[in-house]
Amino acid sequence: MLLLGFLDSALSGSLGLYSVLFLPVCVLTALWVREGDLLTAPVVVPNAFALGLLPAADHGGGLGGHLMGLVTALATEAGWLYGGTLIAGVVVLVRRVRLVARRAAIRGRAD
């Protein structure tokens, strides 16, 4: 997401591209995470979104202006943030249910 933030700031400067590309990143994150770490994906993606906003957010004068741009970007792009987190959560939940069912089937065969 940090690379996407730099790319967005270099290309367009608006957060539209960054926000839309956040959704496939959420899906890929939820699909690529190890089975033992499934529940961390919905926690990590909002943090990655905020990290990527550092270069993509509007820069004001000084640290205060940059912080204000970051908070404003988080507020205006909250729908994308919640949507991506929800997508990651659903994908992880489906993977977790399939994992538990597979383990139960293996235990059932062993008995």
Tab-separated table of C-alpha atoms in Angstrom:
chain	number	residue	atom	x	y	z
A	1	MET	CA	0.000	0.000	0.000
A	2	LEU	CA	2.922	2.308	0.595
A	3	LEU	CA	4.063	1.771	-2.995
A	4	LEU	CA	0.514	2.395	-4.214
A	5	GLY	CA	0.466	5.593	-2.165
A	6	PHE	CA	3.641	6.819	-3.841
A	7	LEU	CA	2.300	5.771	-7.246
A	8	ASP	CA	-0.983	7.591	-6.674
A	9	SER	CA	0.716	10.759	-5.496
A	10	ALA	CA	2.998	10.705	-8.549
A	11	LEU	CA	0.266	9.985	-11.094
A	12	SER	CA	-2.948	11.647	-10.052
A	13	GLY	CA	-2.752	13.177	-6.617
A	14	SER	CA	-6.355	12.192	-5.908
A	15	LEU	CA	-7.177	9.299	-3.641
A	16	GLY	CA	-9.602	7.655	-6.074
A	17	LEU	CA	-7.056	5.316	-7.650
A	18	TYR	CA	-5.502	4.508	-4.294
A	19	SER	CA	-8.858	3.653	-2.732
A	20	VAL	CA	-10.011	1.460	-5.611
A	21	LEU	CA	-6.720	-0.451	-5.669
A	22	PHE	CA	-7.061	-1.048	-1.941
A	23	LEU	CA	-9.873	-3.559	-2.559
A	24	PRO	CA	-7.823	-6.079	-4.595
A	25	VAL	CA	-4.982	-5.690	-2.106
A	26	CYS	CA	-7.401	-6.704	0.659
A	27	VAL	CA	-8.519	-9.779	-1.280
A	28	LEU	CA	-4.941	-10.804	-2.058
A	29	THR	CA	-3.877	-10.271	1.537
A	30	ALA	CA	-6.713	-12.450	2.806
A	31	LEU	CA	-5.878	-15.158	0.264
A	32	TRP	CA	-2.102	-15.149	0.800
A	33	VAL	CA	-1.978	-15.092	4.590
A	34	ARG	CA	-0.912	-18.354	6.242
A	35	GLU	CA	-3.620	-20.531	7.768
A	36	GLY	CA	-2.189	-19.971	11.234
A	37	ASP	CA	-2.461	-16.195	10.825
A	38	LEU	CA	-5.898	-15.969	9.236
A	39	LEU	CA	-7.393	-13.695	11.849
A	40	THR	CA	-4.659	-11.087	11.403
A	41	ALA	CA	-5.598	-10.121	7.823
A	42	PRO	CA	-8.630	-7.966	8.757
A	43	VAL	CA	-6.420	-6.187	11.295
A	44	VAL	CA	-3.462	-5.605	9.001
A	45	VAL	CA	-5.276	-4.141	5.984
A	46	PRO	CA	-6.541	-0.963	7.729
A	47	ASN	CA	-3.027	-0.363	9.041
A	48	ALA	CA	-1.640	-0.783	5.526
A	49	PHE	CA	-4.271	1.635	4.193
A	50	ALA	CA	-3.201	4.275	6.714
A	51	LEU	CA	0.487	3.678	5.981
A	52	GLY	CA	-0.095	4.123	2.259
A	53	LEU	CA	-1.901	7.388	2.889
A	54	LEU	CA	1.284	8.980	4.211
A	55	PRO	CA	2.599	9.836	0.737
A	56	ALA	CA	-0.828	10.013	-0.921
A	57	ALA	CA	-2.543	12.463	1.450
A	58	ASP	CA	-2.543	16.186	0.731
A	59	HIS	CA	0.463	17.900	2.220
A	60	GLY	CA	0.008	21.143	4.043
A	61	GLY	CA	2.614	23.319	5.643
A	62	GLY	CA	4.751	21.426	8.111
A	63	LEU	CA	3.948	18.478	10.320
A	64	GLY	CA	0.560	19.845	11.387
A	65	GLY	CA	-0.560	20.302	7.786
A	66	HIS	CA	0.569	16.804	6.849
A	67	LEU	CA	-1.214	15.333	9.862
A	68	MET	CA	-4.381	17.250	8.962
A	69	GLY	CA	-4.195	15.901	5.402
A	70	LEU	CA	-3.797	12.368	6.708
A	71	VAL	CA	-6.774	12.658	9.061
A	72	THR	CA	-8.886	14.228	6.325
A	73	ALA	CA	-7.957	11.447	3.897
A	74	LEU	CA	-8.854	8.801	6.467
A	75	ALA	CA	-12.205	10.491	7.047
A	76	THR	CA	-13.105	10.950	3.392
A	77	GLU	CA	-11.977	7.472	2.340
A	78	ALA	CA	-13.544	5.644	5.298
A	79	GLY	CA	-16.051	3.857	3.068
A	80	TRP	CA	-13.275	2.271	1.030
A	81	LEU	CA	-11.400	1.418	4.208
A	82	TYR	CA	-14.422	-0.278	5.787
A	83	GLY	CA	-15.310	-2.022	2.533
A	84	GLY	CA	-11.832	-3.455	2.066
A	85	THR	CA	-11.674	-4.560	5.678
A	86	LEU	CA	-15.067	-6.241	5.298
A	87	ILE	CA	-13.933	-8.023	2.130
A	88	ALA	CA	-10.782	-9.270	3.877
A	89	GLY	CA	-12.872	-10.401	6.842
A	90	VAL	CA	-15.304	-12.346	4.670
A	91	VAL	CA	-12.531	-14.051	2.690
A	92	VAL	CA	-10.727	-14.964	5.910
A	93	LEU	CA	-13.945	-16.242	7.474
A	94	VAL	CA	-14.639	-18.490	4.473
A	95	ARG	CA	-11.080	-19.799	4.567
A	96	ARG	CA	-11.358	-20.451	8.313
A	97	VAL	CA	-14.659	-22.350	7.948
A	98	ARG	CA	-13.171	-24.501	5.185
A	99	LEU	CA	-10.074	-25.160	7.310
A	100	VAL	CA	-12.133	-26.249	10.321
A	101	ALA	CA	-14.343	-28.458	8.131
A	102	ARG	CA	-11.291	-30.067	6.546
A	103	ARG	CA	-9.752	-30.764	9.964
A	104	ALA	CA	-13.036	-32.232	11.207
A	105	ALA	CA	-13.241	-34.489	8.168
A	106	ILE	CA	-9.701	-35.714	8.746
A	107	ARG	CA	-10.481	-36.401	12.399
A	108	GLY	CA	-13.675	-38.209	11.362
A	109	ARG	CA	-11.755	-40.509	9.020
A	110	ALA	CA	-9.173	-41.285	11.694
A	111	ASP	CA	-11.817	-42.558	14.129
